[in-house]
Amino acid sequence: MKGQNYINGAFVDSSSGEKFESRNPANIDEVLGTFPLSSENDVDNAVQAAKTAYDKWRKLSRIKRGEYLDEFVQLLKKDRESLSQLVTKECGKGIAEGRADVTEGIHMIQYMFGTTRMSHGDIIDSEIVEKDSFMRRRPKGVVAAITPWNFPFAIPLWLICPSIVEGNTVVLKPSRETSCVANKIAEYAHAAGFPPGVINIIHGGCGDSLVKHPDIQVVLFTGSCEVGEGIKKVVAESYNKMCACEMGGKNAIIVLDDANMNIAVNASVISAFKTSGQRCTSAGRLIVHENVLKEFEKQFVELAKRIKIGNPLDGDVFMGPVINQAAIEKITQYNELAKKEGAEVLLDGSRLTGKVYDKGYFMSPFVYRMQSNSKSRVLHEEVFGPHVAIIPVKSIDEAINVYNDTEYGLSCAVITEDFRKARRIREDCEYGLGYVNLPTIGAEVHLPFGGVKKSGTGLPSASTLIDVVTHRTAWTVNHDVEIKMAQGLSVELP
Ligand code: UN1
């Protein structure tokens, strides 16, 4: 694929003239596409196009704006399978997950389209009966969306769809690792006939100048803590910008002593190893009651050993490659660090070699037991790979303390048959996404998606992004012929 930026309704090259490649992580000799390394000038062009389009776009009715999304989704649905294959080829997750990513993106478009004929403000009583007040939403302007490679289809659509339905226009800067999928999103948006400038996509190397651009009102970001913290600093220094950042987790499954062992083991394998542990919702910690520890460990390790690793396009492969060489190095370092920090290794994971493995970035699961320890780095830092700790606990109180003992707070699951214990977890653990008898992954688009503490800015994405990309305004109308004031403010005029 020869990728280009998509600015003001046209596919254009970058003024930088520089290029980068996107490769298949399961076969690094395969170049999937070449893309422009965008410059500050390209960023400016894209933001100006979005700014110009904004005025007309915001004046369309919400229903009319939604109809473009309907057209968009009809086109995407026809090519679901080829899009899923591209997602899998470019980011390496299993084909079932490639399909789920495309489905999740389609759901977001359908959901936002569905909201356009529903009420979307409030009517609020006044203390004066002749007055009506309304909470009305207004768009904010030009939105910058910066998205990761692990959900190359769904996450851009999570961020684009609520923004544009509300009347904003968007400049998307996708991860370099998954530029082909982003280019496809641009092609389908173009075919759906969105007015020029409503959706703009610029590739590679320009996130910083996009965030700093004075005409960007909102920055939506999903990715690493380091980048998110940088964005928060830029926003703090400007008077007209705000941001919503989703920034990872050190999520956990809590397995209590009454747990259904089948659910506990399956939920843990799914949470730790789907997407090769590279979701922000993946579980890096399994907090297990000592009464069931032995049984849990035995079954979990047995199942983890049986995981099929290989070409993610093969339907029976559970784990594809990790994304790149840097990921291999980071995960390997954390596996080594766990050993140094006193981990009891139950399943030693490493880079796989030989046959198909030599062509890509394949790693096997690493499972270890470690006592809770506030100084351990591996129990506190996000690894973003197939690396999971089993932490024994003696009670539900200890499980809650261990769960909360990280700087993150995204996804939490408890496995129990006792609704009272589940309620303790619901009330006392710090999280944005909570699950009972389920994995930590797999949230649906019509739920709020976001974490607390270091995991996010407390402004969840997906459905609740509407609150981020709109100003809520108060609009009050008097139906009387005289002015009656609330708060006893009515006075005789002189
Ligand atoms: C992410 O990894 O950044 O809940 C998003 C889930 C998916 C989204 C993950 N629906 O696991």
Short mmCIF file of C-alpha atoms and ligand atoms in Angstrom, two decimals:
data_model
loop_
_atom_site.label_atom_id
_atom_site.label_comp_id
_atom_site.label_asym_id
_atom_site.label_seq_id
_atom_site.Cartn_x
_atom_site.Cartn_y
_atom_site.Cartn_z
CA MET A 1 0.00 0.00 0.00
CA LYS A 2 1.26 3.45 -0.86
CA GLY A 3 -0.14 5.49 1.99
CA GLN A 4 -0.76 9.21 1.93
CA ASN A 5 -2.10 11.78 4.32
CA TYR A 6 -5.81 12.52 4.00
CA ILE A 7 -6.33 16.25 4.27
CA ASN A 8 -9.36 18.30 3.23
CA GLY A 9 -10.93 15.37 1.39
CA ALA A 10 -7.83 14.55 -0.71
CA PHE A 11 -5.00 12.03 -0.45
CA VAL A 12 -1.75 14.00 -0.47
CA ASP A 13 1.97 13.47 0.05
CA SER A 14 3.88 15.07 2.88
CA SER A 15 5.95 18.18 2.27
CA SER A 16 8.76 16.46 4.25
CA GLY A 17 9.34 13.96 1.43
CA GLU A 18 10.44 11.46 4.10
CA LYS A 19 8.86 8.01 4.40
CA PHE A 20 8.53 5.12 6.81
CA GLU A 21 7.39 1.51 6.41
CA SER A 22 4.81 -0.60 8.17
CA ARG A 23 5.75 -4.29 8.36
CA ASN A 24 3.99 -7.50 9.34
CA PRO A 25 5.18 -8.40 12.89
CA ALA A 26 4.62 -12.11 12.09
CA ASN A 27 6.88 -11.84 9.02
CA ILE A 28 9.14 -8.83 9.22
CA ASP A 29 10.35 -9.21 5.63
CA GLU A 30 6.85 -8.31 4.47
CA VAL A 31 6.41 -4.57 3.96
CA LEU A 32 2.68 -3.81 4.14
CA GLY A 33 2.89 -0.15 3.24
CA THR A 34 4.98 2.99 2.90
CA PHE A 35 3.79 6.20 4.51
CA PRO A 36 4.79 9.85 4.71
CA LEU A 37 6.63 11.01 7.80
CA SER A 38 4.54 14.14 8.27
CA SER A 39 5.91 17.55 9.06
CA GLU A 40 4.67 20.52 11.06
CA ASN A 41 3.48 21.96 7.77
CA ASP A 42 1.25 18.92 7.14
CA VAL A 43 -0.16 19.24 10.64
CA ASP A 44 -0.98 22.85 10.00
CA ASN A 45 -2.68 22.03 6.68
CA ALA A 46 -4.79 19.33 8.34
CA VAL A 47 -5.78 21.56 11.27
CA GLN A 48 -6.65 24.46 8.93
CA ALA A 49 -8.82 22.11 6.82
CA ALA A 50 -10.60 20.89 9.95
CA LYS A 51 -11.05 24.46 11.19
CA THR A 52 -12.54 25.61 7.88
CA ALA A 53 -14.90 22.60 7.70
CA TYR A 54 -16.05 23.11 11.29
CA ASP A 55 -18.31 26.08 10.69
CA LYS A 56 -20.54 24.36 8.13
CA TRP A 57 -20.39 20.95 9.79
CA ARG A 58 -21.53 22.19 13.19
CA LYS A 59 -24.52 23.93 11.58
CA LEU A 60 -25.90 20.68 10.13
CA SER A 61 -28.44 18.95 12.34
CA ARG A 62 -27.11 16.15 14.49
CA ILE A 63 -29.35 13.76 12.56
CA LYS A 64 -27.85 14.82 9.22
CA ARG A 65 -24.34 14.40 10.58
CA GLY A 66 -25.32 10.93 11.79
CA GLU A 67 -26.48 9.97 8.32
CA TYR A 68 -22.90 10.22 7.07
CA LEU A 69 -21.96 7.68 9.74
CA ASP A 70 -24.70 5.40 8.50
CA GLU A 71 -23.25 5.52 4.98
CA PHE A 72 -19.75 4.95 6.38
CA VAL A 73 -20.78 1.85 8.34
CA GLN A 74 -22.69 0.32 5.41
CA LEU A 75 -19.50 0.43 3.34
CA LEU A 76 -17.29 -0.95 6.11
CA LYS A 77 -19.67 -3.82 6.82
CA LYS A 78 -19.34 -5.05 3.24
CA ASP A 79 -15.56 -5.44 3.66
CA ARG A 80 -15.46 -6.70 7.22
CA GLU A 81 -13.36 -9.77 6.50
CA SER A 82 -10.67 -8.07 4.42
CA LEU A 83 -10.43 -5.29 7.04
CA SER A 84 -10.08 -7.91 9.81
CA GLN A 85 -7.30 -9.66 7.91
CA LEU A 86 -5.47 -6.36 7.50
CA VAL A 87 -5.80 -5.59 11.22
CA THR A 88 -4.37 -9.00 12.07
CA LYS A 89 -1.55 -8.74 9.54
CA GLU A 90 -0.50 -5.32 10.68
CA CYS A 91 -0.72 -5.61 14.48
CA GLY A 92 -0.29 -9.36 14.90
CA LYS A 93 -3.29 -10.25 17.02
CA GLY A 94 -5.19 -13.47 16.26
CA ILE A 95 -7.74 -13.33 13.46
CA ALA A 96 -10.67 -13.76 15.89
CA GLU A 97 -9.36 -10.62 17.62
CA GLY A 98 -8.85 -8.86 14.29
CA ARG A 99 -12.52 -9.52 13.59
CA ALA A 100 -13.50 -8.36 17.08
CA ASP A 101 -11.55 -5.12 16.59
CA VAL A 102 -13.43 -4.39 13.34
CA THR A 103 -16.72 -5.36 14.97
CA GLU A 104 -16.03 -3.03 17.90
CA GLY A 105 -15.32 -0.15 15.49
CA ILE A 106 -18.52 -0.90 13.56
CA HIS A 107 -20.46 -1.00 16.84
CA MET A 108 -19.14 2.44 17.75
CA ILE A 109 -20.37 3.91 14.47
CA GLN A 110 -23.75 2.19 14.84
CA TYR A 111 -24.06 3.32 18.44
CA MET A 112 -23.29 6.96 17.66
CA PHE A 113 -25.62 6.93 14.65
CA GLY A 114 -28.31 5.46 16.93
CA THR A 115 -28.00 8.34 19.39
CA THR A 116 -28.77 10.97 16.78
CA ARG A 117 -32.55 10.60 17.05
CA MET A 118 -32.49 10.31 20.83
CA SER A 119 -32.67 13.12 23.38
CA HIS A 120 -29.26 14.47 24.10
CA GLY A 121 -29.66 17.36 26.50
CA ASP A 122 -31.86 18.06 29.52
CA ILE A 123 -34.93 20.15 30.24
CA ILE A 124 -34.51 21.67 33.68
CA ASP A 125 -37.24 23.27 35.81
CA SER A 126 -36.85 26.82 37.00
CA GLU A 127 -38.08 28.11 40.32
CA ILE A 128 -40.12 30.57 38.18
CA VAL A 129 -42.84 28.58 36.40
CA GLU A 130 -42.78 30.82 33.33
CA LYS A 131 -39.12 30.02 32.72
CA ASP A 132 -37.71 26.90 31.04
CA SER A 133 -34.07 25.99 31.13
CA PHE A 134 -32.22 23.59 28.90
CA MET A 135 -28.84 21.94 29.08
CA ARG A 136 -27.70 22.05 25.48
CA ARG A 137 -24.46 20.59 24.11
CA ARG A 138 -22.26 22.56 21.77
CA PRO A 139 -19.21 21.22 19.91
CA LYS A 140 -15.77 22.44 20.91
CA GLY A 141 -14.06 22.80 17.52
CA VAL A 142 -11.09 20.86 16.16
CA VAL A 143 -10.28 17.60 17.94
CA ALA A 144 -6.89 15.86 17.73
CA ALA A 145 -7.09 12.06 18.12
CA ILE A 146 -3.86 10.15 18.76
CA THR A 147 -4.32 6.39 18.71
CA PRO A 148 -2.34 3.19 19.45
CA TRP A 149 -1.55 0.11 17.35
CA ASN A 150 -3.25 -2.55 19.50
CA PHE A 151 -6.77 -1.55 18.38
CA PRO A 152 -5.97 0.09 15.04
CA PHE A 153 -9.57 0.06 13.82
CA ALA A 154 -11.78 0.37 16.92
CA ILE A 155 -9.94 3.06 18.87
CA PRO A 156 -9.76 5.65 16.04
CA LEU A 157 -13.50 5.14 15.59
CA TRP A 158 -14.16 5.43 19.35
CA LEU A 159 -12.59 8.86 19.17
CA ILE A 160 -13.71 10.08 15.74
CA CYS A 161 -17.41 9.11 15.90
CA PRO A 162 -18.56 10.93 19.05
CA SER A 163 -16.46 13.96 18.03
CA ILE A 164 -18.01 14.38 14.61
CA VAL A 165 -21.58 13.50 15.56
CA GLU A 166 -21.42 16.36 18.05
CA GLY A 167 -20.31 18.77 15.31
CA ASN A 168 -16.54 18.84 15.87
CA THR A 169 -14.04 18.10 13.13
CA VAL A 170 -11.06 15.78 13.60
CA VAL A 171 -7.39 15.31 12.82
CA LEU A 172 -6.34 11.71 13.52
CA LYS A 173 -2.69 10.77 14.07
CA PRO A 174 -2.55 6.95 14.21
CA SER A 175 0.35 4.84 15.47
CA ARG A 176 3.06 4.34 12.84
CA GLU A 177 2.87 0.57 13.45
CA THR A 178 -0.65 0.37 12.01
CA SER A 179 -0.71 3.01 9.31
CA CYS A 180 -2.30 0.68 6.72
CA VAL A 181 -5.44 0.29 8.81
CA ALA A 182 -5.60 4.06 9.33
CA ASN A 183 -5.22 4.61 5.60
CA LYS A 184 -8.15 2.25 5.02
CA ILE A 185 -10.27 4.22 7.48
CA ALA A 186 -9.49 7.32 5.40
CA GLU A 187 -10.44 5.54 2.16
CA TYR A 188 -13.82 4.45 3.55
CA ALA A 189 -14.51 7.87 5.07
CA HIS A 190 -13.77 9.39 1.68
CA ALA A 191 -16.11 6.94 -0.09
CA ALA A 192 -18.85 7.68 2.46
CA GLY A 193 -18.77 11.29 1.29
CA PHE A 194 -17.99 13.18 4.50
CA PRO A 195 -17.51 16.84 3.56
CA PRO A 196 -13.80 17.71 3.04
CA GLY A 197 -11.99 18.56 6.25
CA VAL A 198 -14.40 16.83 8.67
CA ILE A 199 -12.07 13.83 9.06
CA ASN A 200 -8.34 14.31 8.35
CA ILE A 201 -5.64 11.68 8.88
CA ILE A 202 -1.92 12.40 9.07
CA HIS A 203 0.74 9.74 9.41
CA GLY A 204 3.89 9.47 11.46
CA GLY A 205 6.16 11.71 13.43
CA CYS A 206 3.95 14.70 14.07
CA GLY A 207 2.01 14.04 17.29
CA ASP A 208 3.85 16.71 19.22
CA SER A 209 3.12 19.54 16.81
CA LEU A 210 -0.50 18.40 16.55
CA VAL A 211 -0.99 18.57 20.31
CA LYS A 212 0.70 21.98 20.48
CA HIS A 213 -1.18 23.48 17.53
CA PRO A 214 -3.04 26.58 18.80
CA ASP A 215 -6.23 25.70 16.88
CA ILE A 216 -6.66 22.29 18.55
CA GLN A 217 -9.29 22.51 21.30
CA VAL A 218 -9.41 18.90 22.47
CA VAL A 219 -6.73 16.20 22.51
CA LEU A 220 -7.97 12.61 22.75
CA PHE A 221 -5.20 10.13 23.42
CA THR A 222 -4.87 6.39 24.05
CA GLY A 223 -1.37 5.07 24.63
CA SER A 224 1.56 5.08 27.03
CA CYS A 225 1.77 7.00 30.30
CA GLU A 226 4.90 8.85 29.21
CA VAL A 227 3.22 10.32 26.12
CA GLY A 228 -0.03 10.99 28.02
CA GLU A 229 1.83 12.87 30.77
CA GLY A 230 3.53 15.00 28.08
CA ILE A 231 0.15 15.83 26.55
CA LYS A 232 -1.26 16.80 29.95
CA LYS A 233 1.62 19.26 30.43
CA VAL A 234 1.01 20.94 27.04
CA VAL A 235 -2.69 21.23 27.82
CA ALA A 236 -2.01 22.66 31.29
CA GLU A 237 -0.05 25.50 29.74
CA SER A 238 -2.78 26.52 27.31
CA TYR A 239 -5.96 28.40 28.15
CA ASN A 240 -8.19 26.81 25.48
CA LYS A 241 -7.26 23.13 25.36
CA MET A 242 -8.36 20.09 27.27
CA CYS A 243 -7.46 16.42 26.97
CA ALA A 244 -8.78 12.97 27.76
CA CYS A 245 -6.06 10.34 28.03
CA GLU A 246 -6.28 6.56 28.43
CA MET A 247 -2.94 5.31 29.67
CA GLY A 248 -2.72 1.65 30.53
CA GLY A 249 -2.97 -0.40 33.65
CA LYS A 250 -1.59 -3.05 35.95
CA ASN A 251 -4.93 -4.84 35.98
CA ALA A 252 -5.78 -7.85 38.09
CA ILE A 253 -8.12 -10.77 38.51
CA ILE A 254 -8.94 -11.55 42.13
CA VAL A 255 -9.66 -15.25 42.62
CA LEU A 256 -11.45 -15.77 45.95
CA ASP A 257 -11.61 -19.04 47.90
CA ASP A 258 -15.14 -19.88 46.70
CA ALA A 259 -14.28 -19.27 43.01
CA ASN A 260 -15.60 -21.47 40.23
CA MET A 261 -12.20 -22.80 39.16
CA ASN A 262 -13.17 -23.20 35.53
CA ILE A 263 -14.16 -19.54 35.26
CA ALA A 264 -11.08 -18.45 37.26
CA VAL A 265 -8.62 -20.29 35.01
CA ASN A 266 -10.26 -19.42 31.69
CA ALA A 267 -10.81 -15.76 32.60
CA SER A 268 -7.15 -15.53 33.67
CA VAL A 269 -5.76 -17.07 30.47
CA ILE A 270 -7.94 -14.78 28.34
CA SER A 271 -6.98 -11.69 30.36
CA ALA A 272 -3.25 -12.42 30.52
CA PHE A 273 -2.60 -13.76 27.02
CA LYS A 274 -5.18 -12.57 24.49
CA THR A 275 -3.55 -10.00 22.19
CA SER A 276 -0.29 -11.42 23.66
CA GLY A 277 -1.03 -9.37 26.79
CA GLN A 278 -0.91 -6.14 24.79
CA ARG A 279 -4.25 -4.57 25.76
CA CYS A 280 -4.47 -1.75 28.23
CA THR A 281 -7.07 -4.01 29.90
CA SER A 282 -4.81 -7.12 30.01
CA ALA A 283 -4.24 -8.63 33.46
CA GLY A 284 -0.62 -8.61 34.62
CA ARG A 285 -1.58 -9.83 38.09
CA LEU A 286 -3.63 -12.77 39.35
CA ILE A 287 -4.38 -12.28 43.05
CA VAL A 288 -5.32 -15.71 44.37
CA HIS A 289 -6.62 -16.84 47.77
CA GLU A 290 -4.17 -19.28 49.36
CA ASN A 291 -6.91 -21.93 49.89
CA VAL A 292 -7.26 -22.38 46.12
CA LEU A 293 -3.74 -21.37 45.08
CA LYS A 294 -2.41 -24.87 44.40
CA GLU A 295 -5.35 -25.95 42.27
CA PHE A 296 -5.45 -22.63 40.41
CA GLU A 297 -1.72 -22.64 39.62
CA LYS A 298 -1.81 -26.20 38.36
CA GLN A 299 -4.72 -25.62 35.98
CA PHE A 300 -3.57 -22.16 34.87
CA VAL A 301 -0.03 -23.26 34.02
CA GLU A 302 -1.32 -26.37 32.21
CA LEU A 303 -3.61 -24.23 30.05
CA ALA A 304 -0.92 -21.59 29.45
CA LYS A 305 1.45 -24.34 28.25
CA ARG A 306 -1.12 -25.44 25.68
CA ILE A 307 -1.44 -21.98 24.10
CA LYS A 308 -0.78 -22.16 20.39
CA ILE A 309 1.57 -19.43 19.21
CA GLY A 310 2.08 -18.74 15.51
CA ASN A 311 0.76 -17.04 12.40
CA PRO A 312 -2.18 -14.98 13.69
CA LEU A 313 -4.09 -15.54 10.44
CA ASP A 314 -4.45 -19.25 11.38
CA GLY A 315 -7.80 -19.63 13.12
CA ASP A 316 -6.49 -21.98 15.83
CA VAL A 317 -3.60 -19.74 16.90
CA PHE A 318 -4.28 -18.16 20.31
CA MET A 319 -1.28 -15.81 20.45
CA GLY A 320 0.33 -14.03 17.51
CA PRO A 321 3.57 -12.05 17.67
CA VAL A 322 4.20 -8.99 19.81
CA ILE A 323 4.38 -5.74 17.92
CA ASN A 324 8.09 -5.05 17.36
CA GLN A 325 11.70 -5.51 18.46
CA ALA A 326 11.34 -2.90 21.21
CA ALA A 327 8.47 -4.93 22.69
CA ILE A 328 10.60 -8.11 22.62
CA GLU A 329 13.36 -6.27 24.48
CA LYS A 330 11.05 -4.69 27.05
CA ILE A 331 9.21 -7.95 27.84
CA THR A 332 12.48 -9.92 28.05
CA GLN A 333 13.89 -7.34 30.47
CA TYR A 334 10.82 -7.63 32.70
CA ASN A 335 11.01 -11.45 32.63
CA GLU A 336 14.64 -11.21 33.77
CA LEU A 337 13.78 -8.58 36.36
CA ALA A 338 11.09 -10.85 37.86
CA LYS A 339 13.76 -13.53 38.41
CA LYS A 340 16.08 -10.98 40.03
CA GLU A 341 13.26 -9.79 42.28
CA GLY A 342 12.77 -13.31 43.63
CA ALA A 343 9.97 -14.68 41.43
CA GLU A 344 9.22 -18.38 41.57
CA VAL A 345 9.04 -19.07 37.83
CA LEU A 346 6.20 -21.45 36.93
CA LEU A 347 6.49 -21.13 33.15
CA ASP A 348 9.55 -19.53 31.63
CA GLY A 349 8.76 -17.33 28.65
CA SER A 350 11.19 -16.18 25.99
CA ARG A 351 11.54 -15.18 22.36
CA LEU A 352 10.70 -18.14 20.14
CA THR A 353 13.04 -19.20 17.34
CA GLY A 354 13.05 -21.72 14.51
CA LYS A 355 10.77 -22.08 11.44
CA VAL A 356 8.00 -19.43 11.30
CA TYR A 357 9.19 -17.94 14.57
CA ASP A 358 12.43 -16.70 13.00
CA LYS A 359 10.41 -14.42 10.75
CA GLY A 360 8.59 -12.48 13.45
CA TYR A 361 8.44 -11.20 17.01
CA PHE A 362 7.07 -14.25 18.80
CA MET A 363 7.21 -14.66 22.59
CA SER A 364 5.89 -17.40 24.85
CA PRO A 365 3.99 -16.83 28.14
CA PHE A 366 5.92 -16.06 31.30
CA VAL A 367 4.15 -17.03 34.55
CA TYR A 368 5.54 -16.63 38.05
CA ARG A 369 4.49 -16.61 41.68
CA MET A 370 5.57 -13.74 43.89
CA GLN A 371 4.59 -12.59 47.37
CA SER A 372 3.11 -9.12 47.47
CA ASN A 373 5.95 -6.67 47.87
CA SER A 374 5.59 -2.93 47.56
CA LYS A 375 9.19 -2.52 46.33
CA SER A 376 8.94 -4.97 43.40
CA ARG A 377 8.94 -3.25 40.03
CA VAL A 378 7.43 -6.21 38.16
CA LEU A 379 4.37 -6.20 40.42
CA HIS A 380 3.77 -2.50 39.80
CA GLU A 381 4.87 -1.57 36.28
CA GLU A 382 2.94 -2.28 33.09
CA VAL A 383 4.76 -4.82 30.88
CA PHE A 384 2.38 -4.96 27.89
CA GLY A 385 3.23 -8.52 26.96
CA PRO A 386 2.55 -12.16 27.94
CA HIS A 387 3.99 -11.73 31.44
CA VAL A 388 1.83 -12.46 34.49
CA ALA A 389 2.33 -12.70 38.25
CA ILE A 390 0.35 -14.91 40.61
CA ILE A 391 0.19 -13.20 44.00
CA PRO A 392 -1.08 -15.32 46.93
CA VAL A 393 -3.32 -13.65 49.56
CA LYS A 394 -4.87 -14.83 52.83
CA SER A 395 -8.13 -12.85 52.81
CA ILE A 396 -10.40 -10.59 50.78
CA ASP A 397 -9.01 -7.58 52.71
CA GLU A 398 -5.50 -8.48 51.67
CA ALA A 399 -6.68 -9.02 48.07
CA ILE A 400 -8.14 -5.49 48.02
CA ASN A 401 -4.94 -3.98 49.45
CA VAL A 402 -2.78 -5.82 46.94
CA TYR A 403 -5.08 -4.87 44.06
CA ASN A 404 -4.94 -1.17 45.01
CA ASP A 405 -1.18 -1.22 45.53
CA THR A 406 -0.31 0.17 42.08
CA GLU A 407 -0.37 3.61 40.55
CA TYR A 408 -2.90 2.38 37.98
CA GLY A 409 -6.65 1.75 38.15
CA LEU A 410 -8.18 0.55 34.90
CA SER A 411 -9.66 -2.96 34.90
CA CYS A 412 -10.51 -5.27 37.81
CA ALA A 413 -12.21 -8.67 37.86
CA VAL A 414 -13.29 -10.83 40.77
CA ILE A 415 -14.11 -14.52 40.57
CA THR A 416 -16.53 -15.50 43.32
CA GLU A 417 -19.93 -17.10 43.86
CA ASP A 418 -20.69 -14.73 46.75
CA PHE A 419 -22.42 -11.50 45.76
CA ARG A 420 -21.49 -9.90 49.09
CA LYS A 421 -17.79 -10.43 48.42
CA ALA A 422 -18.22 -9.14 44.87
CA ARG A 423 -19.77 -6.01 46.34
CA ARG A 424 -16.71 -5.46 48.58
CA ILE A 425 -14.52 -5.51 45.48
CA ARG A 426 -16.91 -3.14 43.70
CA GLU A 427 -16.78 -0.66 46.58
CA ASP A 428 -13.16 -0.87 47.74
CA CYS A 429 -11.03 -1.46 44.65
CA GLU A 430 -9.95 1.44 42.43
CA TYR A 431 -10.88 0.86 38.78
CA GLY A 432 -12.77 2.21 35.80
CA LEU A 433 -13.95 -1.16 34.46
CA GLY A 434 -15.11 -3.81 36.94
CA TYR A 435 -16.12 -7.41 36.20
CA VAL A 436 -17.58 -10.32 38.17
CA ASN A 437 -16.83 -13.85 36.91
CA LEU A 438 -15.37 -12.47 33.69
CA PRO A 439 -11.97 -11.55 32.23
CA THR A 440 -10.56 -8.00 32.58
CA ILE A 441 -10.83 -7.49 28.80
CA GLY A 442 -13.72 -7.14 26.40
CA ALA A 443 -15.62 -3.94 27.27
CA GLU A 444 -18.47 -2.91 24.94
CA VAL A 445 -18.70 0.47 23.23
CA HIS A 446 -21.86 1.73 24.93
CA LEU A 447 -20.15 1.64 28.35
CA PRO A 448 -17.80 4.26 29.75
CA PHE A 449 -14.21 3.19 29.07
CA GLY A 450 -11.50 4.69 31.22
CA GLY A 451 -9.51 4.37 34.38
CA VAL A 452 -8.53 6.26 37.50
CA LYS A 453 -5.13 7.17 39.00
CA LYS A 454 -2.34 6.87 36.41
CA SER A 455 -4.64 5.01 33.97
CA GLY A 456 -6.53 8.07 32.82
CA THR A 457 -7.67 11.63 33.23
CA GLY A 458 -11.02 10.52 34.64
CA LEU A 459 -12.80 11.39 31.39
CA PRO A 460 -13.76 8.01 29.99
CA SER A 461 -13.76 7.23 26.31
CA ALA A 462 -16.25 5.30 24.09
CA SER A 463 -19.88 6.29 24.81
CA THR A 464 -19.01 8.84 27.48
CA LEU A 465 -16.64 10.71 25.19
CA ILE A 466 -19.65 12.87 24.30
CA ASP A 467 -19.04 14.73 27.57
CA VAL A 468 -15.45 15.45 26.56
CA VAL A 469 -16.13 16.79 23.07
CA THR A 470 -19.05 19.05 24.02
CA HIS A 471 -19.59 22.11 26.17
CA ARG A 472 -22.72 21.78 28.23
CA THR A 473 -24.47 25.13 28.07
CA ALA A 474 -27.46 26.46 30.02
CA TRP A 475 -30.15 28.14 27.86
CA THR A 476 -33.06 29.80 29.66
CA VAL A 477 -36.26 31.14 28.08
CA ASN A 478 -38.91 33.39 29.64
CA HIS A 479 -42.51 32.75 28.48
CA ASP A 480 -44.02 35.61 30.48
CA VAL A 481 -44.38 39.27 29.49
CA GLU A 482 -42.55 40.44 32.56
CA ILE A 483 -39.23 39.52 34.12
CA LYS A 484 -39.50 37.31 37.20
CA MET A 485 -36.20 36.52 38.81
CA ALA A 486 -35.22 33.44 40.80
CA GLN A 487 -33.53 33.69 44.22
CA GLY A 488 -35.97 36.46 45.22
CA LEU A 489 -34.08 38.83 42.98
CA SER A 490 -37.21 40.46 41.55
CA VAL A 491 -37.26 44.08 42.56
CA GLU A 492 -39.48 47.07 41.83
CA LEU A 493 -37.83 48.97 39.04
CA PRO A 494 -37.37 52.66 39.73
C1 UN1 B 1 -7.12 -1.06 24.74
O1 UN1 B 1 -6.44 -2.04 24.94
O2 UN1 B 1 -6.57 0.07 24.67
O3 UN1 B 1 -12.04 -3.82 26.81
C2 UN1 B 1 -8.57 -1.11 24.47
C3 UN1 B 1 -11.26 -4.23 25.95
C4 UN1 B 1 -11.40 -3.69 24.53
C5 UN1 B 1 -10.68 -2.40 24.38
C6 UN1 B 1 -9.23 -2.43 24.76
N1 UN1 B 1 -12.79 -3.51 24.24
O4 UN1 B 1 -10.40 -5.06 26.17
#
